[in-house]
Short mmCIF file of C-alpha atoms and ligand atoms in Angstrom, two decimals:
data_model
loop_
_atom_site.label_atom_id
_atom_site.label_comp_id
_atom_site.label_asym_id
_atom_site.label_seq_id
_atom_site.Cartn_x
_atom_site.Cartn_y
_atom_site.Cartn_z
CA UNK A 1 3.80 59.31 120.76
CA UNK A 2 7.70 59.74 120.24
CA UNK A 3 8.85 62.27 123.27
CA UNK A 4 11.28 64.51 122.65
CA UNK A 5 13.76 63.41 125.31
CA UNK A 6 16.05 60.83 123.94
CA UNK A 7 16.89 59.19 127.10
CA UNK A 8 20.45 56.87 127.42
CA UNK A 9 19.62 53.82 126.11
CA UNK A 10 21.34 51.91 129.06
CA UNK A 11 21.24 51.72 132.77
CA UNK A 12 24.16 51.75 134.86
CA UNK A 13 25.32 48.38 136.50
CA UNK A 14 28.68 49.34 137.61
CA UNK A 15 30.25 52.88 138.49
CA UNK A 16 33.25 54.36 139.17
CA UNK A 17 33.29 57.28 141.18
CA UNK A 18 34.30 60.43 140.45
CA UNK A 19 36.43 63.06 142.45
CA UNK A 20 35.01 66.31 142.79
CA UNK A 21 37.53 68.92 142.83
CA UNK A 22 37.47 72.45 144.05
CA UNK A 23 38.49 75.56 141.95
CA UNK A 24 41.37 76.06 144.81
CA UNK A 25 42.76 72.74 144.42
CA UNK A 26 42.43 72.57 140.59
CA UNK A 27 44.78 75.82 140.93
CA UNK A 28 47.41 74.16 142.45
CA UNK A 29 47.03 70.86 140.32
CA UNK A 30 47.44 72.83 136.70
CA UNK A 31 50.28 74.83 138.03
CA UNK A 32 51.95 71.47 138.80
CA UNK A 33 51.18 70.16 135.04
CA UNK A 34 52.67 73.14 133.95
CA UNK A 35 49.55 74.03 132.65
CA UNK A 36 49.44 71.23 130.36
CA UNK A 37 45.96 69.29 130.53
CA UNK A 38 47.86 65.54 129.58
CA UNK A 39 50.04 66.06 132.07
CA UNK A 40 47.04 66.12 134.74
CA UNK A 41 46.54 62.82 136.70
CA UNK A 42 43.09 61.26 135.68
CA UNK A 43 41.72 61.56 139.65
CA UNK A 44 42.45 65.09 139.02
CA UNK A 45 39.82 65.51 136.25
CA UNK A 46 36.17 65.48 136.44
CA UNK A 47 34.78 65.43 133.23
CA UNK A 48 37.61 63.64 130.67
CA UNK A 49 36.71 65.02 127.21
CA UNK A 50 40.10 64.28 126.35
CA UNK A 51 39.55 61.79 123.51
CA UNK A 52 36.72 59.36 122.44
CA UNK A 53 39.33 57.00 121.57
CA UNK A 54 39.69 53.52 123.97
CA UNK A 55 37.53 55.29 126.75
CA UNK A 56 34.15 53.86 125.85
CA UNK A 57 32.22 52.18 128.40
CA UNK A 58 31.74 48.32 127.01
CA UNK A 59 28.49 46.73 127.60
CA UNK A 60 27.70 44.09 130.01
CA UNK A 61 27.83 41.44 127.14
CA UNK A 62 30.80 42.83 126.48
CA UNK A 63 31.98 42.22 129.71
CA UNK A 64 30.88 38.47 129.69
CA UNK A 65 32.33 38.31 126.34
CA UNK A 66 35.73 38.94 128.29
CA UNK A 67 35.15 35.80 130.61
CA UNK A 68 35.03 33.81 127.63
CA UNK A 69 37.84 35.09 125.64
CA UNK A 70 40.38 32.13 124.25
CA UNK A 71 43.36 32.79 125.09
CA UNK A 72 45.51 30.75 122.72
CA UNK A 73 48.30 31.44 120.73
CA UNK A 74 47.19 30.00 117.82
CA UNK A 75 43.39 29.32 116.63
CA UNK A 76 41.94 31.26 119.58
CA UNK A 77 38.04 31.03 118.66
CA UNK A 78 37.61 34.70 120.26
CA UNK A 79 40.26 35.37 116.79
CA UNK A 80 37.89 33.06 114.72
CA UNK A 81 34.62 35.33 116.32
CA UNK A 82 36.18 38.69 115.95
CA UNK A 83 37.13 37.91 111.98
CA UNK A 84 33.85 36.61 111.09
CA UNK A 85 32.35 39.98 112.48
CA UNK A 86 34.93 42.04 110.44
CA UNK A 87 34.29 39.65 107.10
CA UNK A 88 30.60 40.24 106.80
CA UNK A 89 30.97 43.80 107.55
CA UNK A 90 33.57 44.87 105.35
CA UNK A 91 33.44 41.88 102.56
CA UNK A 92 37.25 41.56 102.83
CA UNK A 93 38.33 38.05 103.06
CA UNK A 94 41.79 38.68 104.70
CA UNK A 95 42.00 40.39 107.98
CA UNK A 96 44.89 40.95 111.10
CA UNK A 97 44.04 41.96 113.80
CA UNK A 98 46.45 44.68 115.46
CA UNK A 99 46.71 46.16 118.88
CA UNK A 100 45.30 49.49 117.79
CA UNK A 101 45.09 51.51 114.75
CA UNK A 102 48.33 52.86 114.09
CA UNK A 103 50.07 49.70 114.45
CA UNK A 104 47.84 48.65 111.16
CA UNK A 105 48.62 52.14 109.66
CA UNK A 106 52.07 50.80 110.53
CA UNK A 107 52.67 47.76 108.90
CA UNK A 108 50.16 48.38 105.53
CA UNK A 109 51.57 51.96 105.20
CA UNK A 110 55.69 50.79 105.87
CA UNK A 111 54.89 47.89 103.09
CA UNK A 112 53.33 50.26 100.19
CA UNK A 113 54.95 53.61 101.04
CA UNK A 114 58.69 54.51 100.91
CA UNK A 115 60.89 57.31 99.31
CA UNK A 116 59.00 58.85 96.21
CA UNK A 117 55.42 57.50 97.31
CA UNK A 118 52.18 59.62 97.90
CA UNK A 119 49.42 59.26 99.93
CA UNK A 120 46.13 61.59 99.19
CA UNK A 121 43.19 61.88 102.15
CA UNK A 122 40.44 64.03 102.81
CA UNK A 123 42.51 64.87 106.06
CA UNK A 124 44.79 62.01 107.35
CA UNK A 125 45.24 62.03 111.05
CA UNK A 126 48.06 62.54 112.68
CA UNK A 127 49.14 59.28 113.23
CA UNK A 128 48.84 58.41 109.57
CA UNK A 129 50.70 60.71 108.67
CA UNK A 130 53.17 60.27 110.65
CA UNK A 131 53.17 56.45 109.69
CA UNK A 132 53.42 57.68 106.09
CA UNK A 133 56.06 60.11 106.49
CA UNK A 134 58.42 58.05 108.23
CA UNK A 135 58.73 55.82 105.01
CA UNK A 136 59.93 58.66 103.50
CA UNK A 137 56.47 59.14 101.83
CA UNK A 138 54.52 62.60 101.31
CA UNK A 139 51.10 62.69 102.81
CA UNK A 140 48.57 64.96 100.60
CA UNK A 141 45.51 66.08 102.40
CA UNK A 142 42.53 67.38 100.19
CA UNK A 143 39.13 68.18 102.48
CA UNK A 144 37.17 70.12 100.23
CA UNK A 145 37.24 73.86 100.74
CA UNK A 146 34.12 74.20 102.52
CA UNK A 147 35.63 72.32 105.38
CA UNK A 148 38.11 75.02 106.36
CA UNK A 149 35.67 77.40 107.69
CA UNK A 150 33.85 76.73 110.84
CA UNK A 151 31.24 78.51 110.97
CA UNK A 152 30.43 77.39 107.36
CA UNK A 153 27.27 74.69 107.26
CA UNK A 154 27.57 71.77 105.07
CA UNK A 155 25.92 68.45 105.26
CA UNK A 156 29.16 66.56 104.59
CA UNK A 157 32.19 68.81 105.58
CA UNK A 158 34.48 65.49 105.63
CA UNK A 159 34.19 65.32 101.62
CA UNK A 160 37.34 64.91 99.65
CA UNK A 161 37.87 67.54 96.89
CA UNK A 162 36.98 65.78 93.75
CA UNK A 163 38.89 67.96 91.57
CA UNK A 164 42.03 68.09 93.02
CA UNK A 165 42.16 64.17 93.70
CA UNK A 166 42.16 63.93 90.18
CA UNK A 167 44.63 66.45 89.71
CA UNK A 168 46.56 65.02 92.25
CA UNK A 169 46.31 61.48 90.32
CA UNK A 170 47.02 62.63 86.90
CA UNK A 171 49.74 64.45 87.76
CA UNK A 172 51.42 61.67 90.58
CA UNK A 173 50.33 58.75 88.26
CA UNK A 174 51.42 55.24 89.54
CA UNK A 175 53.61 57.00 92.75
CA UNK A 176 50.38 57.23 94.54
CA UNK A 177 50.50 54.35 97.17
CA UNK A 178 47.08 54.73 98.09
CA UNK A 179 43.90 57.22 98.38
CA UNK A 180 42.60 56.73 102.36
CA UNK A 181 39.04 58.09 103.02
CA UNK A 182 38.72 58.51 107.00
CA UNK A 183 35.51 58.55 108.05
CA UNK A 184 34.39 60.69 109.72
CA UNK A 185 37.22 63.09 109.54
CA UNK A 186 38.60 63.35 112.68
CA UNK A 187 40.99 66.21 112.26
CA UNK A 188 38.81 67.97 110.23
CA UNK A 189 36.00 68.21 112.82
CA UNK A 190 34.65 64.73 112.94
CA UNK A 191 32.92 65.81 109.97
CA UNK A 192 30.88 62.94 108.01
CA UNK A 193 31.52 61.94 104.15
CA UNK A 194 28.57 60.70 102.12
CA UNK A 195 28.32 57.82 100.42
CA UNK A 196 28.26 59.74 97.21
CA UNK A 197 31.75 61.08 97.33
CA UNK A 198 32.88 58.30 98.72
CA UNK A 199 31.78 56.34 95.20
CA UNK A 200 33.16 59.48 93.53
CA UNK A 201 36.32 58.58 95.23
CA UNK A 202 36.09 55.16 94.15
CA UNK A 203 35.71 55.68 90.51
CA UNK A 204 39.01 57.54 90.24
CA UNK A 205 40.69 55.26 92.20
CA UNK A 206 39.79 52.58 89.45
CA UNK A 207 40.24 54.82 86.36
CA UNK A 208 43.92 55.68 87.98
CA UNK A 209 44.37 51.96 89.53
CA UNK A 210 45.16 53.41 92.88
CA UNK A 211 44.58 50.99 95.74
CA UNK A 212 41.56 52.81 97.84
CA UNK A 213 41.94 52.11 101.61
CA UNK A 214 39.05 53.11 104.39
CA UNK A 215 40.13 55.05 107.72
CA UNK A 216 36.93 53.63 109.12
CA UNK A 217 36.99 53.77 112.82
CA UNK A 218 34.19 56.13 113.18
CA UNK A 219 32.35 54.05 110.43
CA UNK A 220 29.27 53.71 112.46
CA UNK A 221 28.63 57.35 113.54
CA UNK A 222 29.39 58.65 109.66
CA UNK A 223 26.57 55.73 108.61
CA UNK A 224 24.18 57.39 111.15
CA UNK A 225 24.71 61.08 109.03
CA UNK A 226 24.27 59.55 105.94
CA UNK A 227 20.94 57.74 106.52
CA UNK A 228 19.68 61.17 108.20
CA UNK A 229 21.44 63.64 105.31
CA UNK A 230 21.73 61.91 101.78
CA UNK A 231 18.88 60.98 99.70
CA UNK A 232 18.49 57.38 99.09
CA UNK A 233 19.52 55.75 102.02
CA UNK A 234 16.12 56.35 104.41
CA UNK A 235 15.30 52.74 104.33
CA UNK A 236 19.27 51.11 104.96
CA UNK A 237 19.67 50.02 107.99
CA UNK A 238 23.29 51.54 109.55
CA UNK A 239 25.04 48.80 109.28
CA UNK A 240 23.67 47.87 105.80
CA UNK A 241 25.13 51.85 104.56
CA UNK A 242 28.71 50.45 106.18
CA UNK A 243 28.56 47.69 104.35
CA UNK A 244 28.13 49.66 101.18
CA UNK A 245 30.78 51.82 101.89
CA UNK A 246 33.01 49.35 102.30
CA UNK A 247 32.77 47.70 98.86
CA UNK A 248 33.73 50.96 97.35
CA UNK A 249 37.25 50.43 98.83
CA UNK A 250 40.41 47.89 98.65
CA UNK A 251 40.28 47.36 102.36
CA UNK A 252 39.91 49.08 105.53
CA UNK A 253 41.81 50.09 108.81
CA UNK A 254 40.37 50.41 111.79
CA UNK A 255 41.24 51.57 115.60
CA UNK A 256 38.82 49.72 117.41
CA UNK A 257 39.29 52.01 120.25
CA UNK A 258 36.28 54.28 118.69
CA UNK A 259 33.34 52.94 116.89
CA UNK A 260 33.74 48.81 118.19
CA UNK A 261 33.27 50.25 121.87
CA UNK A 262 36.18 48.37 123.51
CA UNK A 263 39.49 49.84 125.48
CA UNK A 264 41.93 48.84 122.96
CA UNK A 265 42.61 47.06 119.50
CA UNK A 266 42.65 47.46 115.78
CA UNK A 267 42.52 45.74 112.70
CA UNK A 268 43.33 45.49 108.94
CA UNK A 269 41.25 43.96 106.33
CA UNK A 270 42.06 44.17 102.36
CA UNK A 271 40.70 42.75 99.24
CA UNK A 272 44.12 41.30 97.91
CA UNK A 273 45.38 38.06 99.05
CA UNK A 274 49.22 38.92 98.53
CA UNK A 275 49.20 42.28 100.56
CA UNK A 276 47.94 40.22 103.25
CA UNK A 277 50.88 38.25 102.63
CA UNK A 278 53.22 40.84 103.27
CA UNK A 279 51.25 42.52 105.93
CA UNK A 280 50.68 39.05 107.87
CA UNK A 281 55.15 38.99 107.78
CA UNK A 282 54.92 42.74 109.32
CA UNK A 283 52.52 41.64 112.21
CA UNK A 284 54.34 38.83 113.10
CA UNK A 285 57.45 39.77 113.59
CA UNK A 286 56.78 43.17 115.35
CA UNK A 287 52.87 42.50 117.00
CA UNK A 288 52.30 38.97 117.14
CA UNK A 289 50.93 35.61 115.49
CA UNK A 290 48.53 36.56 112.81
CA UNK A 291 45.59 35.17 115.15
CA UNK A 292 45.88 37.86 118.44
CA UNK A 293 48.16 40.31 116.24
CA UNK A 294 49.32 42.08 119.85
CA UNK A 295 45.78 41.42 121.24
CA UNK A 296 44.48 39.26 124.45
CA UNK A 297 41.63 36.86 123.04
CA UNK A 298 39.22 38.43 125.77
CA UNK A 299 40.00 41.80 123.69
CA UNK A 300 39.16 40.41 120.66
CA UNK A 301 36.08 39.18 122.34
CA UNK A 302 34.82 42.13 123.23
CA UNK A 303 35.92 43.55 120.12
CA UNK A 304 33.70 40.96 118.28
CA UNK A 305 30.18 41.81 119.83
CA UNK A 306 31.29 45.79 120.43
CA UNK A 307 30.76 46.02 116.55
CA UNK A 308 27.92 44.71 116.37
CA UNK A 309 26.54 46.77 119.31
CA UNK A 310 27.44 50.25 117.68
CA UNK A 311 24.97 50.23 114.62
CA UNK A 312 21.83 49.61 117.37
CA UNK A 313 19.61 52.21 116.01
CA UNK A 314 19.10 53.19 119.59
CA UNK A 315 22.43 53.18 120.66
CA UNK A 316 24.01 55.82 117.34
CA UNK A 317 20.78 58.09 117.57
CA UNK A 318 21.59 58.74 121.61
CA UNK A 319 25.33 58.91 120.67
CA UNK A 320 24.73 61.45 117.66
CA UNK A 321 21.84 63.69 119.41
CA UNK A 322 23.60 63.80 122.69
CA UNK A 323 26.75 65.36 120.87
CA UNK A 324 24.49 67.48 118.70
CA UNK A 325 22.77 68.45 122.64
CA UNK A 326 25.97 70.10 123.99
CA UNK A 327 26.75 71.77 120.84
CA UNK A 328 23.73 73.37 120.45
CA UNK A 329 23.87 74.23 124.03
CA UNK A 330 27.19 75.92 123.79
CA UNK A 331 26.45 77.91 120.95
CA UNK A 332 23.06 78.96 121.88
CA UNK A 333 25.35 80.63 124.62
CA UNK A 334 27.89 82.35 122.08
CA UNK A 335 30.19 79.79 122.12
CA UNK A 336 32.27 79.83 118.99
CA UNK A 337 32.28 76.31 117.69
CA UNK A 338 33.13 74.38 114.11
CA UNK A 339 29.76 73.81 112.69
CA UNK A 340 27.94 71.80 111.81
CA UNK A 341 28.62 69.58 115.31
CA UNK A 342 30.43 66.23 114.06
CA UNK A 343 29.86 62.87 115.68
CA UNK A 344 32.48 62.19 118.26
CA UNK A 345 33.50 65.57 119.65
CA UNK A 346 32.33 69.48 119.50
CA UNK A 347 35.41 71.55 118.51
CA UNK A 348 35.30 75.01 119.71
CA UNK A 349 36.93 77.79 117.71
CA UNK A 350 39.05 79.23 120.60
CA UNK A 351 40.74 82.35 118.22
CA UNK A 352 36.83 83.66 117.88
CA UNK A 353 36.69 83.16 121.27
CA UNK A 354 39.32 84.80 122.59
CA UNK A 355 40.03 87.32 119.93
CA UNK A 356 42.28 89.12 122.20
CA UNK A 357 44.68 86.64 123.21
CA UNK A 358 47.12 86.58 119.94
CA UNK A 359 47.75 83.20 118.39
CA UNK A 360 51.49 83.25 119.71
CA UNK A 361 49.89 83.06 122.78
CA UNK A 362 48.01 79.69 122.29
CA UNK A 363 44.21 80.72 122.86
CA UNK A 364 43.22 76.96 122.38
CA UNK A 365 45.41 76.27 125.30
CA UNK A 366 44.33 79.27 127.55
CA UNK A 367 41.04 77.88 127.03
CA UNK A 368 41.98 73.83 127.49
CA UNK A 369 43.30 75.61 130.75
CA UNK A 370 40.24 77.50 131.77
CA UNK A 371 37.85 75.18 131.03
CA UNK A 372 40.02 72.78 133.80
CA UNK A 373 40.34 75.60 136.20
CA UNK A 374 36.49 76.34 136.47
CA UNK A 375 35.17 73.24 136.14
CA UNK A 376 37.82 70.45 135.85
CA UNK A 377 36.91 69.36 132.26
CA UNK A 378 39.89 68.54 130.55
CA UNK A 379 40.06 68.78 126.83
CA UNK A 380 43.08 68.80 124.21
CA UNK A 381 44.35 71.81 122.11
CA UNK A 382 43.86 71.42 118.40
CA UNK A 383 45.66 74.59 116.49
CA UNK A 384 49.23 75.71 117.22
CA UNK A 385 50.49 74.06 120.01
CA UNK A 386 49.55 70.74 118.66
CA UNK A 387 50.30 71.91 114.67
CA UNK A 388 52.53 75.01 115.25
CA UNK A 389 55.96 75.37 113.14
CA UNK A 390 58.79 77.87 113.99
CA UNK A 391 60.59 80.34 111.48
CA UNK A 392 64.28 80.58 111.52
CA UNK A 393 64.08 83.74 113.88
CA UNK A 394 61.66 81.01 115.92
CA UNK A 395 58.63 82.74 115.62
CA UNK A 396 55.61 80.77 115.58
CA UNK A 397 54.01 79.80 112.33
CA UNK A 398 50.51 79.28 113.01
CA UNK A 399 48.29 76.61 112.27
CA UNK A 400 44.97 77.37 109.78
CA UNK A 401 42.55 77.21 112.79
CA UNK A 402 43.24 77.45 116.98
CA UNK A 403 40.53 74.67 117.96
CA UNK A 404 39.76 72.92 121.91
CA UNK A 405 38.04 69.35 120.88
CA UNK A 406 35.96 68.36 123.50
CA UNK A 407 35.95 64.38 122.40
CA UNK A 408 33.03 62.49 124.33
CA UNK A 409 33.50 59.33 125.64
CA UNK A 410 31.08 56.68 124.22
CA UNK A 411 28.64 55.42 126.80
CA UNK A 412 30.00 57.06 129.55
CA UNK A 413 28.78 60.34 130.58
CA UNK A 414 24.99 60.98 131.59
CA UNK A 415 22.81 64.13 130.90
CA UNK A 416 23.50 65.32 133.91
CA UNK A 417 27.11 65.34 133.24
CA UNK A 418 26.73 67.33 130.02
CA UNK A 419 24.39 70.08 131.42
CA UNK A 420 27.36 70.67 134.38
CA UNK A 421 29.42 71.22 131.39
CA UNK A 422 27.27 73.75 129.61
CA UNK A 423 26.63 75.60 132.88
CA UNK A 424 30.60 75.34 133.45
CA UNK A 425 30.61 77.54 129.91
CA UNK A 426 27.82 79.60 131.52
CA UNK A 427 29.96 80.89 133.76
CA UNK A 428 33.06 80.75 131.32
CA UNK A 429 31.61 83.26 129.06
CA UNK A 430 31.21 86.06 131.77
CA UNK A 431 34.77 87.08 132.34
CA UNK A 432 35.81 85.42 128.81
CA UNK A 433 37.78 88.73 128.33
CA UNK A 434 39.71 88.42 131.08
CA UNK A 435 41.52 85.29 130.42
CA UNK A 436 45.17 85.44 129.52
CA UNK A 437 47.17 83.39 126.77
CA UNK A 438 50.33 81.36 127.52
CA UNK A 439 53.56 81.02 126.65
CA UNK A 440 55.76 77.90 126.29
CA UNK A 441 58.72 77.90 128.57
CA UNK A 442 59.98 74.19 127.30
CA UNK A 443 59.02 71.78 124.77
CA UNK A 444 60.27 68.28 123.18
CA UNK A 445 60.96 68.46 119.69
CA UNK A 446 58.07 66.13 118.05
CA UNK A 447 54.57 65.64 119.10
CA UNK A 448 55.21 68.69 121.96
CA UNK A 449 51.57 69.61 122.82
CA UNK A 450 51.70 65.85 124.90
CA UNK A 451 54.40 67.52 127.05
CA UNK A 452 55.61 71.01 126.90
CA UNK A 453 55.07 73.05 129.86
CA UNK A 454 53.65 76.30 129.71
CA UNK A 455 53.53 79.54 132.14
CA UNK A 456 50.34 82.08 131.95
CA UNK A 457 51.14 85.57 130.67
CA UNK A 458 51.52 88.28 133.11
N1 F0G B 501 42.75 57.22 112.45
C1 F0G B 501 41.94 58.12 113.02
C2 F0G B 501 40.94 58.87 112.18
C3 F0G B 501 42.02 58.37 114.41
O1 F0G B 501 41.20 59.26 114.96
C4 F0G B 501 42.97 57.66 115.18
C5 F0G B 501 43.11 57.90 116.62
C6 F0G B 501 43.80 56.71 114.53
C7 F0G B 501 43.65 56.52 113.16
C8 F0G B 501 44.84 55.94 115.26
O2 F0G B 501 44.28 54.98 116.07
O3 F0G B 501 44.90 55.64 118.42
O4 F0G B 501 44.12 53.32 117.86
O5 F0G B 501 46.34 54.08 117.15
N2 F0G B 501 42.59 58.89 117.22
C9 F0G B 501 42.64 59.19 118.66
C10 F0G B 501 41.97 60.50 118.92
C11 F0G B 501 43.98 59.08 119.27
O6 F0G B 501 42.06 60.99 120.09
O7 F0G B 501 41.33 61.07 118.04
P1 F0G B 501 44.96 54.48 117.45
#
């Protein structure tokens, strides 16, 4: 008999306790962030939806694994453990480890971009781009259509458009530094890619001889919708569909902060022994000896066994269901959300939400900011605070879509924690009419939705 309840598949050894806030208090608390949810202390918060990124809970092995972490400069055997993990699952033979993912993005970017360079994606996130664009690069993204309407259902709404990668190729020729894949795609909805446009990626890449690289830090979760969605892979096992993935590709970049369950650390891993050359200079010089790469050996430890842990069968199935559980929670209450639900995170579609707040006046954020006042869940904006571009008369150009990600935390929250949330929307959706947008009364010139401050409209 398989029940229906898909339990945690862990039990709780160690806890850290939570402060329970009242509405009063959370008042006075997001009047002092200026309204600005990153700007709240993390005592202030009780449910931390945040990000999923570097706030997993590591496993008790994990935590032993830390104990015995080598701590030397050069050789450590934790180094030795975490690149034998990283070999057999990608098949790359040279791999540095980095202390997260945009310090990879960092050095293999700044050594194959530069003035005159593109870069194509399905969607690179924003710290790729940003990595790219500082070389003096241009950063193409190229989700296919399908992906740019939430409400729309697809099986694999991360896709890259086919067609236009190989317009995009024919007409940039040999300028194209590389084609990156990110699976799943994070700023596209944590939307999967399947293994069949992923080899349809693949073949251009060699027809063009474009180097293919792997944004693969959700790697695990996007395995899970592929053995569940696309025909032929019933029988792989997660890890196995990985595995295949990654032999498509030139090499790989990873922020181990998401799918290798551990606080912080990255890595790089490519096919071609001379890039790793020049990479391996990068690292040293700004992160570290090629064998830590910015890293304690207990993090590389942990980082190590936390990769093997995420393709448990047990462990992606409670991970994808219970994200699936709050989404179709939330919408079964006439929340608007981006659908299909993705892996890591349910986005909620805060302009359908809020029709009446105009986009000048940040719904995303007005609901970031009621979600905290009612029930102290703090989540990030995703639309035109975080995206938004000003004319020359400085009025706002929008971005496409005014999204609220609610990014869950692997391993951390229980079922009782998610059905507080849903009744937290409950009561949300009652007086949804009645909450007011924003305005922005001061703002840093890049990156601003980390800290402007913002007033509520009268
Ligand atoms: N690529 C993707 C697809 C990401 O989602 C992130 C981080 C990075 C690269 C950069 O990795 O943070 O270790 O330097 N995403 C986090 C998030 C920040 O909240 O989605 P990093």
């Amino acid at each position: 008999m398989e029940f229906k309840t898909i339990i945690e598949p862990f039990k709780i050894k160690s806890v850290e306790p939570l402060h329970i806030s009242t509405e009063e208090e959370r008042k006075v608390y997001l009047k002092t962030a200026h309204y600005n949810p990153f700007l709240l202390t993390s005592d202030q918060v009780i449910i931390d939806f945040l990000t999923d990124s570097g706030t997993s809970a590591m496993s008790a092995h994990q935590w032993a694994g830390i104990m015995e972490g080598d701590e030397a400069y050069a050789g450590s055997e934790s180094w030795l453990r975490m690149q034998h993990v990283i070999q057999n699952l990608t098949g790359f033979e040279y791999i540095l480890p980095t202390h997260q993912g945009r310090a990879a993005e960092r050095i293999l970017y700044g050594n194959i971009g530069g003035k005159g360079k593109i870069f194509i994606s399905n969607t690179h996130f924003d710290t790729t781009r940003a990595n790219i664009e500082v070389t003096g690069a241009e950063a193409i993204d190229i989700p296919i259509a399908e992906s740019k309407e939430p409400s729309l259902l697809h099986p694999f709404k991360g896709n890259m458009d086919i067609e236009q990668l190989k317009l995009q190729l024919a007409k940039h020729g040999k300028n194209v530094a590389a084609v990156i894949l990110t699976v799943t795609n994070n700023s596209g909805g944590g939307q999967p890619v399947s293994m069949s446009n992923a080899r349809a990626v693949s073949e251009l890449c060699k027809e063009f001889g474009v180097l293919y690289i792997l944004d693969c830090c959700r790697i695990a979760e996007n395995a899970y919708f592929i053995k569940h969605r696309e025909e032929g892979f019933e029988n792989y096992s997660y890890e196995g569909i990985a595995q295949e993935m990654f032999r498509l590709t030139d090499g790989a970049i990873m922020s181990a902060k998401k799918d290798a369950l551990v606080n912080m650390g990255g890595f790089l891993a490519v096919k071609d022994l001379e890039l790793w050359e020049e990479c391996k200079n990068t690292l040293i010089i700004g992160e570290g000896f090629n064998t830590y790469g910015g890293l304690s050996g207990r993090d590389m430890e942990a980082i190590a066994i936390g990769l093997k842990e995420v393709f448990d069968p047990g462990y992606l199935k409670y991970r994808i269901r219970s994200t699936t559980y709050l989404g179709e929670k939330l919408s079964a209450l006439g929340v608007p959300l981006m659908l299909p639900i993705g892996g890591h995170a349910v986005y909620i579609d805060a302009k359908a939400m809020y029709p009446h707040i105009a986009v000048d006046q940040y719904p995303g954020q007005a609901l970031a900011g009621e979600m905290y006042l009612k029930g102290g869940i703090r989540a990030a904006e995703i639309g035109s605070v975080m995206f938004g571009k000003y004319d020359d008369n400085h009025k706002l150009i929008p971005h496409t879509m005014e999204l609220v990600r609610l990014a869950i935390p692997r391993r951390v929250y229980t079922q009782s924690h998610i059905e507080y949330v849903i009744e937290v929307f409950a009561d949300m959706m009652k007086n949804k009419d009645s909450v007011r947008g924003y305005k922005i009364t001061s703002e840093p010139k890049f990156l601003r939705h980390f800290s402007a401050h913002f007033a509520p409209m009268g």
